[in-house]
mmCIF file with all atom_site columns, C-alpha atoms in Angstrom:
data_model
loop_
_atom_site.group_PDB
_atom_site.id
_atom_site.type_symbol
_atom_site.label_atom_id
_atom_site.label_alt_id
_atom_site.label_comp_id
_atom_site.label_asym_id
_atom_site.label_entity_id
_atom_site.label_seq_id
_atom_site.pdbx_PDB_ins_code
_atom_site.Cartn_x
_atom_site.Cartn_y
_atom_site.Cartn_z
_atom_site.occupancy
_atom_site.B_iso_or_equiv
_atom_site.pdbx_formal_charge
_atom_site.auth_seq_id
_atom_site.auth_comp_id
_atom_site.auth_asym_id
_atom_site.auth_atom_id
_atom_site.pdbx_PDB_model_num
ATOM 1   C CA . UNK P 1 1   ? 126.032 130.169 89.972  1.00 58.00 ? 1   UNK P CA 1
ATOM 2   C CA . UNK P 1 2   ? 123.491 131.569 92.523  1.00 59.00 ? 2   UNK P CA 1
ATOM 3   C CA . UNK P 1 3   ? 124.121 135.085 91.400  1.00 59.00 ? 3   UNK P CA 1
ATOM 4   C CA . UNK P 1 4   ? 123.446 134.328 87.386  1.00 65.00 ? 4   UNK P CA 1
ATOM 5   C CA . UNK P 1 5   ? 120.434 132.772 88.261  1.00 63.00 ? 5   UNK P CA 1
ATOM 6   C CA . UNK P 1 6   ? 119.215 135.503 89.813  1.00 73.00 ? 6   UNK P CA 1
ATOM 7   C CA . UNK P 1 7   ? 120.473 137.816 87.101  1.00 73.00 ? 7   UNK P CA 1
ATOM 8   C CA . UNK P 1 8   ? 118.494 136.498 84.811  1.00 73.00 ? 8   UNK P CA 1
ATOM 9   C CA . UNK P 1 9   ? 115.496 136.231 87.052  1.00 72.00 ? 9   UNK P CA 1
ATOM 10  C CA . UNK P 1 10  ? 115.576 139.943 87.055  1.00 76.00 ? 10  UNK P CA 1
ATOM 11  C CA . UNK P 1 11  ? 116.183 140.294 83.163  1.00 74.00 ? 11  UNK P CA 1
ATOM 12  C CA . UNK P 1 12  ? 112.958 138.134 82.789  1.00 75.00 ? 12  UNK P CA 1
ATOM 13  C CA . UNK P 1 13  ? 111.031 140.102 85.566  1.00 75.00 ? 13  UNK P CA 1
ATOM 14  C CA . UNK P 1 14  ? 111.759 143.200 84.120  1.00 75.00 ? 14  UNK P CA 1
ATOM 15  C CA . UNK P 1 15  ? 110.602 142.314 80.356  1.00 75.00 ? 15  UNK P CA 1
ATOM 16  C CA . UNK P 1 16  ? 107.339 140.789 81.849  1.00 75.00 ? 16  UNK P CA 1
ATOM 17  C CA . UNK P 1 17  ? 106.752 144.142 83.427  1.00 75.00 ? 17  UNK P CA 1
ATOM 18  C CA . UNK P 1 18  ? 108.074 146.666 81.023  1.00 75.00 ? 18  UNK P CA 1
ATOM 19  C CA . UNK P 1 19  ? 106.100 144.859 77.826  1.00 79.00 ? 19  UNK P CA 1
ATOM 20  C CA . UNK P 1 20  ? 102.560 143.419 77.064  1.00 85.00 ? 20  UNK P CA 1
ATOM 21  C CA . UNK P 1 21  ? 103.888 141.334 74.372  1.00 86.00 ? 21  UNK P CA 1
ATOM 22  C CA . UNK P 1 22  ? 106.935 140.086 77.266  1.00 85.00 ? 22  UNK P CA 1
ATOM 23  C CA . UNK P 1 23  ? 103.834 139.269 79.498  1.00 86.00 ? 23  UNK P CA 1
ATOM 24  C CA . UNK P 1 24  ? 101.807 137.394 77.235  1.00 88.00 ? 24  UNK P CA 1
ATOM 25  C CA . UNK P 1 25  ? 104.570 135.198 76.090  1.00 88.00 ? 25  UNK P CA 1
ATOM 26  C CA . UNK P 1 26  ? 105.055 134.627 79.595  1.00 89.00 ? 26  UNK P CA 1
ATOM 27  C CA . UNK P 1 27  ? 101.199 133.577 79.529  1.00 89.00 ? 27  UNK P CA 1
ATOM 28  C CA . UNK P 1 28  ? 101.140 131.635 76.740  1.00 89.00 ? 28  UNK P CA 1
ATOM 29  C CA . UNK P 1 29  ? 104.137 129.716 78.065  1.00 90.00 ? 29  UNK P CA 1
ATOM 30  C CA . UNK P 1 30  ? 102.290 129.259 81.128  1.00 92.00 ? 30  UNK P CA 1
ATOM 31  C CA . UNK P 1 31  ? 99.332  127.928 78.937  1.00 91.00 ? 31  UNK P CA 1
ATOM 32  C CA . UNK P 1 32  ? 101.054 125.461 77.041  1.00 91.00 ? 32  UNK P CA 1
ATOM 33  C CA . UNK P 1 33  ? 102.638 123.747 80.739  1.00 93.00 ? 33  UNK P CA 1
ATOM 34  C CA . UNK P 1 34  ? 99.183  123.821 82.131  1.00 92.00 ? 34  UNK P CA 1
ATOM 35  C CA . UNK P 1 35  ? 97.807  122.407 78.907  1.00 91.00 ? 35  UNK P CA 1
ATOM 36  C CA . UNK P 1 36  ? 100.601 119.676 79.055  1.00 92.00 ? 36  UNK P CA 1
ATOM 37  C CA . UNK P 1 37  ? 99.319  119.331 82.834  1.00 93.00 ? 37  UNK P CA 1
ATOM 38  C CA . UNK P 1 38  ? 95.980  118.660 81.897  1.00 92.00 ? 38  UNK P CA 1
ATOM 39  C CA . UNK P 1 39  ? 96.662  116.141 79.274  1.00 91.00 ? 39  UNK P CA 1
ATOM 40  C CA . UNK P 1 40  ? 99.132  114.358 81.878  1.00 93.00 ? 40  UNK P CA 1
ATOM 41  C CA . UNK P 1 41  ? 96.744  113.875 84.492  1.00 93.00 ? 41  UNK P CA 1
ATOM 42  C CA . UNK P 1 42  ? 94.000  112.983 82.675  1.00 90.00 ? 42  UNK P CA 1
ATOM 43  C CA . UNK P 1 43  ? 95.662  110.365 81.131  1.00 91.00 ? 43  UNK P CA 1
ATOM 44  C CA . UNK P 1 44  ? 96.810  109.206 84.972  1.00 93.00 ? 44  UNK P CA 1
ATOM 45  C CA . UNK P 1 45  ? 93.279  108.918 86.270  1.00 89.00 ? 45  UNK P CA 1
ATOM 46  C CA . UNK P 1 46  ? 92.616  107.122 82.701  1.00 88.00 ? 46  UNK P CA 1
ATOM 47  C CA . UNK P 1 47  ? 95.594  104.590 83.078  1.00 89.00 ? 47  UNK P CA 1
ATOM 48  C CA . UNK P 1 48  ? 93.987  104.054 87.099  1.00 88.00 ? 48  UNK P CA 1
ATOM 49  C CA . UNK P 1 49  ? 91.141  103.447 85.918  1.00 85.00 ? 49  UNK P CA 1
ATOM 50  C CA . UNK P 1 50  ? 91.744  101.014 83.469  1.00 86.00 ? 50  UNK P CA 1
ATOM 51  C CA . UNK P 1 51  ? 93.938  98.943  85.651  1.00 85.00 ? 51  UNK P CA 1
ATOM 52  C CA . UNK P 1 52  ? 91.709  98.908  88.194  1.00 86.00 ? 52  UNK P CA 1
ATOM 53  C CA . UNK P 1 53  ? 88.398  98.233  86.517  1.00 82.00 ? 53  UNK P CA 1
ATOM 54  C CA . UNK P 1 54  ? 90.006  96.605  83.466  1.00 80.00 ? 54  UNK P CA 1
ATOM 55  C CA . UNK P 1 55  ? 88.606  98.947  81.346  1.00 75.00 ? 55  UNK P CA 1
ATOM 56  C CA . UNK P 1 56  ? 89.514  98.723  77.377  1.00 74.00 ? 56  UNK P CA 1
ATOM 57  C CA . UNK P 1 57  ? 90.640  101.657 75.134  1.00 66.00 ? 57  UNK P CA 1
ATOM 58  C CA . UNK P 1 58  ? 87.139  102.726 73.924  1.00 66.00 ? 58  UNK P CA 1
ATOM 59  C CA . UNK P 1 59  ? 85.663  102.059 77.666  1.00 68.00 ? 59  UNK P CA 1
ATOM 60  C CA . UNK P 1 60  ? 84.483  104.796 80.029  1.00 70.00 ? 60  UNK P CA 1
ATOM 61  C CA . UNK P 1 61  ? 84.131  103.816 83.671  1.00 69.00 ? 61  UNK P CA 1
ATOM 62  C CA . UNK P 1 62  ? 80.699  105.176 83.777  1.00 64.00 ? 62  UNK P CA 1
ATOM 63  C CA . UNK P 1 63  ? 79.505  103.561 80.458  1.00 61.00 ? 63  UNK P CA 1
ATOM 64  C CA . UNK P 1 64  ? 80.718  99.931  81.809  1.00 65.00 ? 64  UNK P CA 1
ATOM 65  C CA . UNK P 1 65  ? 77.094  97.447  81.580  1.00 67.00 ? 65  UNK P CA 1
ATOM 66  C CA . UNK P 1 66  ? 78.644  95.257  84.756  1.00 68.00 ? 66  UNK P CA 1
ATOM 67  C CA . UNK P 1 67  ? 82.077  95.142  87.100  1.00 75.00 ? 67  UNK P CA 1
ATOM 68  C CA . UNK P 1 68  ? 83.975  92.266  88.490  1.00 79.00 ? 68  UNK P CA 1
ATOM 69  C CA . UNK P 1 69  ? 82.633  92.261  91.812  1.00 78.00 ? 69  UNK P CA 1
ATOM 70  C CA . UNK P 1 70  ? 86.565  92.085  93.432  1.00 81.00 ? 70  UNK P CA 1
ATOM 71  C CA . UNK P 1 71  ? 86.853  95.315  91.592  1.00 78.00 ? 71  UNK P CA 1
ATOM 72  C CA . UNK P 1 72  ? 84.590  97.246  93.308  1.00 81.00 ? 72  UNK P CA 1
ATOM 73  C CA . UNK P 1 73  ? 86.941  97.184  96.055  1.00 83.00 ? 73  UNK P CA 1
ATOM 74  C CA . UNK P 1 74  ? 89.046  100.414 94.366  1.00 84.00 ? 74  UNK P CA 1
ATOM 75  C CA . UNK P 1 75  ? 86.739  102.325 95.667  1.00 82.00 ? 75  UNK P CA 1
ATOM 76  C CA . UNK P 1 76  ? 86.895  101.953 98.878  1.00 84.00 ? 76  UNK P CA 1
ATOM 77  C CA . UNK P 1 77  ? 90.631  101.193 98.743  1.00 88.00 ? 77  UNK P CA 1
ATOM 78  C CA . UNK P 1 78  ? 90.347  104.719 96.958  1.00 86.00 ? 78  UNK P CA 1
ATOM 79  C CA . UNK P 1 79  ? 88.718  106.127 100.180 1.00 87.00 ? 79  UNK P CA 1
ATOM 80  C CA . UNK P 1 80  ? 90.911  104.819 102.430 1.00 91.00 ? 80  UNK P CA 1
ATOM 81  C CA . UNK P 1 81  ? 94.242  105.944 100.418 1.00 89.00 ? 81  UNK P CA 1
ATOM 82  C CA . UNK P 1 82  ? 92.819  109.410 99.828  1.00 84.00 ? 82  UNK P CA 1
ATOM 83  C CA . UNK P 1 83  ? 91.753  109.937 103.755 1.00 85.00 ? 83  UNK P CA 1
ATOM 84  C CA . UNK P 1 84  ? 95.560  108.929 104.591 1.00 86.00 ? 84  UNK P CA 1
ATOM 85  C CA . UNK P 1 85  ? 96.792  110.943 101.828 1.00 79.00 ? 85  UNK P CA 1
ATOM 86  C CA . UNK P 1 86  ? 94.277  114.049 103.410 1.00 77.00 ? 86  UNK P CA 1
ATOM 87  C CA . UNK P 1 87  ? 95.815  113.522 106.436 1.00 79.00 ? 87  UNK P CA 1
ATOM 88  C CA . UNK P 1 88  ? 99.076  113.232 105.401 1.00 78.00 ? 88  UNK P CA 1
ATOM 89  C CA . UNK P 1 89  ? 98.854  116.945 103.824 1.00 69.00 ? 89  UNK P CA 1
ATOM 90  C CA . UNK P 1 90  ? 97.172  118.439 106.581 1.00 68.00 ? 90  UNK P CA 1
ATOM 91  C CA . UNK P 1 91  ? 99.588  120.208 108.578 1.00 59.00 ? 91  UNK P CA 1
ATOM 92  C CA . UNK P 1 92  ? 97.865  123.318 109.397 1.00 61.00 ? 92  UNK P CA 1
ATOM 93  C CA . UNK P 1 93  ? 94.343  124.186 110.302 1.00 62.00 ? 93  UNK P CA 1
ATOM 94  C CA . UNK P 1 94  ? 93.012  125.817 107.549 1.00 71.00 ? 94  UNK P CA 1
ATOM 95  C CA . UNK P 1 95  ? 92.012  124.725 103.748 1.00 78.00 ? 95  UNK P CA 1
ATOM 96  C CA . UNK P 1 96  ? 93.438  125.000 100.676 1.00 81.00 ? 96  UNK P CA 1
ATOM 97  C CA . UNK P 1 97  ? 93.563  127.626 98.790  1.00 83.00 ? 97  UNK P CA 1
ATOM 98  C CA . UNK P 1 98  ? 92.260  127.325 95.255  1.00 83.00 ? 98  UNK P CA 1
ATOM 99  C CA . UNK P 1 99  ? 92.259  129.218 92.337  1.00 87.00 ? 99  UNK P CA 1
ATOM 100 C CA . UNK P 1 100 ? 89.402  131.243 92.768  1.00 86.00 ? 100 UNK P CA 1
ATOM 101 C CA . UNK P 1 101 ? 90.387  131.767 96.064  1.00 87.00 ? 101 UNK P CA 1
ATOM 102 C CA . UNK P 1 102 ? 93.612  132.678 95.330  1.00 87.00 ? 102 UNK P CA 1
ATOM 103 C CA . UNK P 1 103 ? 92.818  135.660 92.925  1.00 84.00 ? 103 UNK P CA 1
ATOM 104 C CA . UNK P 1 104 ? 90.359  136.750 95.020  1.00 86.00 ? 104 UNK P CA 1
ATOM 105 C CA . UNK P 1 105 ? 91.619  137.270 98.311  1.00 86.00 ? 105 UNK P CA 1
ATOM 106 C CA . UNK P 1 106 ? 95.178  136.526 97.824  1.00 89.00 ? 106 UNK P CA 1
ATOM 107 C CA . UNK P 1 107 ? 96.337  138.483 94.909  1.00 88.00 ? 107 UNK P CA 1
ATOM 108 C CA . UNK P 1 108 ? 96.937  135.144 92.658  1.00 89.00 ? 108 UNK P CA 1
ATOM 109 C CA . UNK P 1 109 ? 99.507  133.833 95.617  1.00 91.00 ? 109 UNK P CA 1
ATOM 110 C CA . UNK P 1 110 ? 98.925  129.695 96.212  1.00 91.00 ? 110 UNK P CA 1
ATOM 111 C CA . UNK P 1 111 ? 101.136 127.678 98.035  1.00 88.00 ? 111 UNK P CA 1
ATOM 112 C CA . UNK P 1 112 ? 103.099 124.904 96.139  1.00 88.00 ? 112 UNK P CA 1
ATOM 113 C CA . UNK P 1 113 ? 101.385 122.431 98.932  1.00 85.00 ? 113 UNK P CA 1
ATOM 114 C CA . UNK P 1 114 ? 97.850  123.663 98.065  1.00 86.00 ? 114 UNK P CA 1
ATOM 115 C CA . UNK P 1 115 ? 98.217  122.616 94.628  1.00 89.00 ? 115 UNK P CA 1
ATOM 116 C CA . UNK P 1 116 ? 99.388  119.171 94.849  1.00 88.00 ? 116 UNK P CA 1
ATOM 117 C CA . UNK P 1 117 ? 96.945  118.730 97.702  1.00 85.00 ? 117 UNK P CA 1
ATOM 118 C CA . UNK P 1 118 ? 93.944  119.600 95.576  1.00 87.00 ? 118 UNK P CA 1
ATOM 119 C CA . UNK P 1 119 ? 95.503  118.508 92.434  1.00 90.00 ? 119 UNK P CA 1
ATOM 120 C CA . UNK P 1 120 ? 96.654  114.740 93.694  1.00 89.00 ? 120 UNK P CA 1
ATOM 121 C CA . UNK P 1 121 ? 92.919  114.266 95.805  1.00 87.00 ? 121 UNK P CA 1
ATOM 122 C CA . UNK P 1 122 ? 91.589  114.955 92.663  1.00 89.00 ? 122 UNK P CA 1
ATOM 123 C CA . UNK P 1 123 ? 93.429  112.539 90.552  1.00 90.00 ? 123 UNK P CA 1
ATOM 124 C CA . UNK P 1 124 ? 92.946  109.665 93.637  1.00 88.00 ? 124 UNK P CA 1
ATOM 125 C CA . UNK P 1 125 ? 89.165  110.436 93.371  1.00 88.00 ? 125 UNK P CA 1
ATOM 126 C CA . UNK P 1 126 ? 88.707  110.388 89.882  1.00 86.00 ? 126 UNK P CA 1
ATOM 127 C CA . UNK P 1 127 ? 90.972  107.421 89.527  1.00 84.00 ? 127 UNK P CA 1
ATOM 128 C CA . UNK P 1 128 ? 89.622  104.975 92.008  1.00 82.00 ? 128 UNK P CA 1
ATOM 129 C CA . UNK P 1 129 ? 86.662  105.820 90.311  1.00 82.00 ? 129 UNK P CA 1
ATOM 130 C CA . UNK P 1 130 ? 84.877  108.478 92.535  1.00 79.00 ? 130 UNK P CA 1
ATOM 131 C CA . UNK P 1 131 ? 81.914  110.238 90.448  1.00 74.00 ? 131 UNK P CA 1
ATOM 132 C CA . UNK P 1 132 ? 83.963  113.579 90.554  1.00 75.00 ? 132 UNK P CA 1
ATOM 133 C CA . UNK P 1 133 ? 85.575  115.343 87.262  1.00 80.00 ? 133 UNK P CA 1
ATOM 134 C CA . UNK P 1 134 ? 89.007  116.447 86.948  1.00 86.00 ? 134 UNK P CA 1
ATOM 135 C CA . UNK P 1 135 ? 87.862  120.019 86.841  1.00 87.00 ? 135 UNK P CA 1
ATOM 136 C CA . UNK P 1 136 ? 89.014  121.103 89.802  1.00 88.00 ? 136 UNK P CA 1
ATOM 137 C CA . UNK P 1 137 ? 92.354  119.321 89.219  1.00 90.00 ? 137 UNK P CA 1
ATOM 138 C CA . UNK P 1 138 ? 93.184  120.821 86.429  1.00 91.00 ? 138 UNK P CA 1
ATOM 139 C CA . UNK P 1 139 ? 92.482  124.421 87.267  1.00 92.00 ? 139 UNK P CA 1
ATOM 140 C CA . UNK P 1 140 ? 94.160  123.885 90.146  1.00 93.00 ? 140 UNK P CA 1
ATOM 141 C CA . UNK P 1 141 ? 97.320  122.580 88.563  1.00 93.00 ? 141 UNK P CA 1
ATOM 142 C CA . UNK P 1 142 ? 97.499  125.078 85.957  1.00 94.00 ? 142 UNK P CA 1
ATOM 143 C CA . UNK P 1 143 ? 97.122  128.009 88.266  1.00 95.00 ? 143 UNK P CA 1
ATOM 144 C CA . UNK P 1 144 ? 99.353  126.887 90.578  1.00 94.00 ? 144 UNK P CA 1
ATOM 145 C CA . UNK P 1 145 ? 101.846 126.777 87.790  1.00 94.00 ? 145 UNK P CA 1
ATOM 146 C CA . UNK P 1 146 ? 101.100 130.352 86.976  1.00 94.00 ? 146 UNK P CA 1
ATOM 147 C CA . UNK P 1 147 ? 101.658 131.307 91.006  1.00 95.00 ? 147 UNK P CA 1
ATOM 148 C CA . UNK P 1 148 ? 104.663 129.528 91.376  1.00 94.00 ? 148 UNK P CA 1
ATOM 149 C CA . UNK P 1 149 ? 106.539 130.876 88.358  1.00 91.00 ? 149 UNK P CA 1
ATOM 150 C CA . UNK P 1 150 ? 105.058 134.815 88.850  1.00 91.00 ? 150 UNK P CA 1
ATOM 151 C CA . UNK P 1 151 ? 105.932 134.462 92.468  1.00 91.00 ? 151 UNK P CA 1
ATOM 152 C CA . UNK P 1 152 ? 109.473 133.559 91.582  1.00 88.00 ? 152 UNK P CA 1
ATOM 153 C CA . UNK P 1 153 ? 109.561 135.893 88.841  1.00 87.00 ? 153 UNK P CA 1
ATOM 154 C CA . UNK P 1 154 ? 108.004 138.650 91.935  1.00 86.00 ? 154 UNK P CA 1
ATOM 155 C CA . UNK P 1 155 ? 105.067 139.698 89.456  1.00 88.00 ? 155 UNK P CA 1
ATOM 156 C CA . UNK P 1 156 ? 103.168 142.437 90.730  1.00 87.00 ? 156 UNK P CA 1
ATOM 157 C CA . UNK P 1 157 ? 99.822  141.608 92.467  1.00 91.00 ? 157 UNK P CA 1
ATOM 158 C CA . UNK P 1 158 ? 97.367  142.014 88.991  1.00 91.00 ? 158 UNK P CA 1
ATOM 159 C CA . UNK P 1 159 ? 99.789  140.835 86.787  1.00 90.00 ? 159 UNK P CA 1
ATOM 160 C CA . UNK P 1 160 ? 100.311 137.342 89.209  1.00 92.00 ? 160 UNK P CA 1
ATOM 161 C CA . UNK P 1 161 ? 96.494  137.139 89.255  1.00 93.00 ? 161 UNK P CA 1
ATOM 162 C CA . UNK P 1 162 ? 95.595  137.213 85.334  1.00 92.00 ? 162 UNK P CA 1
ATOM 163 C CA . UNK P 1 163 ? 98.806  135.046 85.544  1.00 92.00 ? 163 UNK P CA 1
ATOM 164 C CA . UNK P 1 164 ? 97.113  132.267 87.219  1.00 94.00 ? 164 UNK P CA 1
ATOM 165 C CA . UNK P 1 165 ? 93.459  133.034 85.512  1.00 92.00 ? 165 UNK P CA 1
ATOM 166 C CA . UNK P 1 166 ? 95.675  132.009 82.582  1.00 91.00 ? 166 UNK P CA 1
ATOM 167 C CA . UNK P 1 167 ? 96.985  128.941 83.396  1.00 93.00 ? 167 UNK P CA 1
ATOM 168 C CA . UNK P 1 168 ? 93.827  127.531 85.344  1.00 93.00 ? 168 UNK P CA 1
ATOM 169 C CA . UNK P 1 169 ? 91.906  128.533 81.675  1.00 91.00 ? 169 UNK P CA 1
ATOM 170 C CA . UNK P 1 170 ? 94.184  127.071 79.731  1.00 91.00 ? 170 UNK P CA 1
ATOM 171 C CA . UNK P 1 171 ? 94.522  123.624 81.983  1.00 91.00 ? 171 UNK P CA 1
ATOM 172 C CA . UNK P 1 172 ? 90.383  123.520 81.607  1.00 90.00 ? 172 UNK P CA 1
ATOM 173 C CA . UNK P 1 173 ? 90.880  124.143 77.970  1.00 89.00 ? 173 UNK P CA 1
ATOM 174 C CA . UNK P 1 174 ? 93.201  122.003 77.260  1.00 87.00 ? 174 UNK P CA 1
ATOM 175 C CA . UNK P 1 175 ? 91.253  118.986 79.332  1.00 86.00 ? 175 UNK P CA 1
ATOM 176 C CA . UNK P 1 176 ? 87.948  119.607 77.361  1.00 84.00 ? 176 UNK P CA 1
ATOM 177 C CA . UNK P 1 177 ? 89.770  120.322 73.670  1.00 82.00 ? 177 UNK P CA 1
ATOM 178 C CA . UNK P 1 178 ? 88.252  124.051 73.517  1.00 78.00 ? 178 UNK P CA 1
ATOM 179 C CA . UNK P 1 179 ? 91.153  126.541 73.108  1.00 70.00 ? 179 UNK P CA 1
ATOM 180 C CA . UNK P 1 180 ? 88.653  129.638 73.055  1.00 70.00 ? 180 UNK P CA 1
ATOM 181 C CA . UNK P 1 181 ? 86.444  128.699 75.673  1.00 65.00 ? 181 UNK P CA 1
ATOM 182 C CA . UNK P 1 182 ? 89.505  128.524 78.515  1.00 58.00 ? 182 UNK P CA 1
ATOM 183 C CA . UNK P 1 183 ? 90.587  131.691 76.726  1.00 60.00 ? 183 UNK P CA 1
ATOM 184 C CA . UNK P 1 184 ? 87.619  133.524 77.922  1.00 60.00 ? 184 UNK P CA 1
#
């Protein structure tokens, strides 16, 4: 079983390298995953919100005229959970990578861990009702898709990095409804 799987990672690495059209089916299947991404966890950090500030469907948290005072406590209980969660991640010294990061100094290469890290703090934040966007989230999410699946596909260096450029753009486009813009 081992040993078809890995025949047919090398049929797929080898039409990824040999054709454009291979690689940008490659991206665009990246793009729609990271898209789907997006959408998911933005419609987490929605649901969070609304349980925990009893928000209705055409609410925003920052729109909201007054909170239950007993609901304020999210945030804080946001604090605490994403300091644990911080914590909990940390195994190493050093930070995670991010996108930009990645591609620049890394040759598109994030670790698995680095994305959820960045990706779940993000979603915490933004949930318990933090003032941050999802930006960062996203990107980070959709590029980390892109890594993972060029690093198991053993991409070379500049294809892995527009790899994840894709997938972080197309995450950001997806979040913000703007196909073209995450394109460029």
């Amino acid at each position: 079983e081992r040993l078809r799987i890995s025949g047919w990672i090398a049929l797929a690495r080898r039409i990824f390298r040999a054709s454009e059209g291979g690689f940008i089916l490659l991206a665009t299947v990246i793009g729609i995953g990271a898209g789907l991404l997006a959408s998911m966890l933005g419609a987490l950090a929605r649901l969070a919100q609304t349980i925990l500030y009893g928000l209705r469907s055409a609410d925003r948290l920052s729109g909201l005229g007054s909170i239950e005072p007993l609901r304020l406590m999210a945030l804080p209980a946001g604090g605490l959970a994403l300091g644990l969660l911080f914590y909990t991640l940390r195994s190493r010294r050093r930070s995670a990578i991010d996108v930009v990061e990645a591609n620049a100094l890394h040759g598109g290469r994030i670790p698995v861990r680095d994305s959820l890290s960045v990706t779940l703090q993000t979603l915490l934040s933004n949930g318990c009702g933090a003032s941050v966007g999802l930006e960062a989230g996203y990107a980070q999410a959709g590029g980390g898709i892109a890594s993972w699946l060029g690093q198991q596909l053993r991409l070379r260096r500049n294809d892995l990095r527009v790899l994840v450029g894709a997938g972080a753009g197309a995450a950001i486009a997806a979040a913000f409804g703007a196909p073209l813009a995450g394109a460029f």
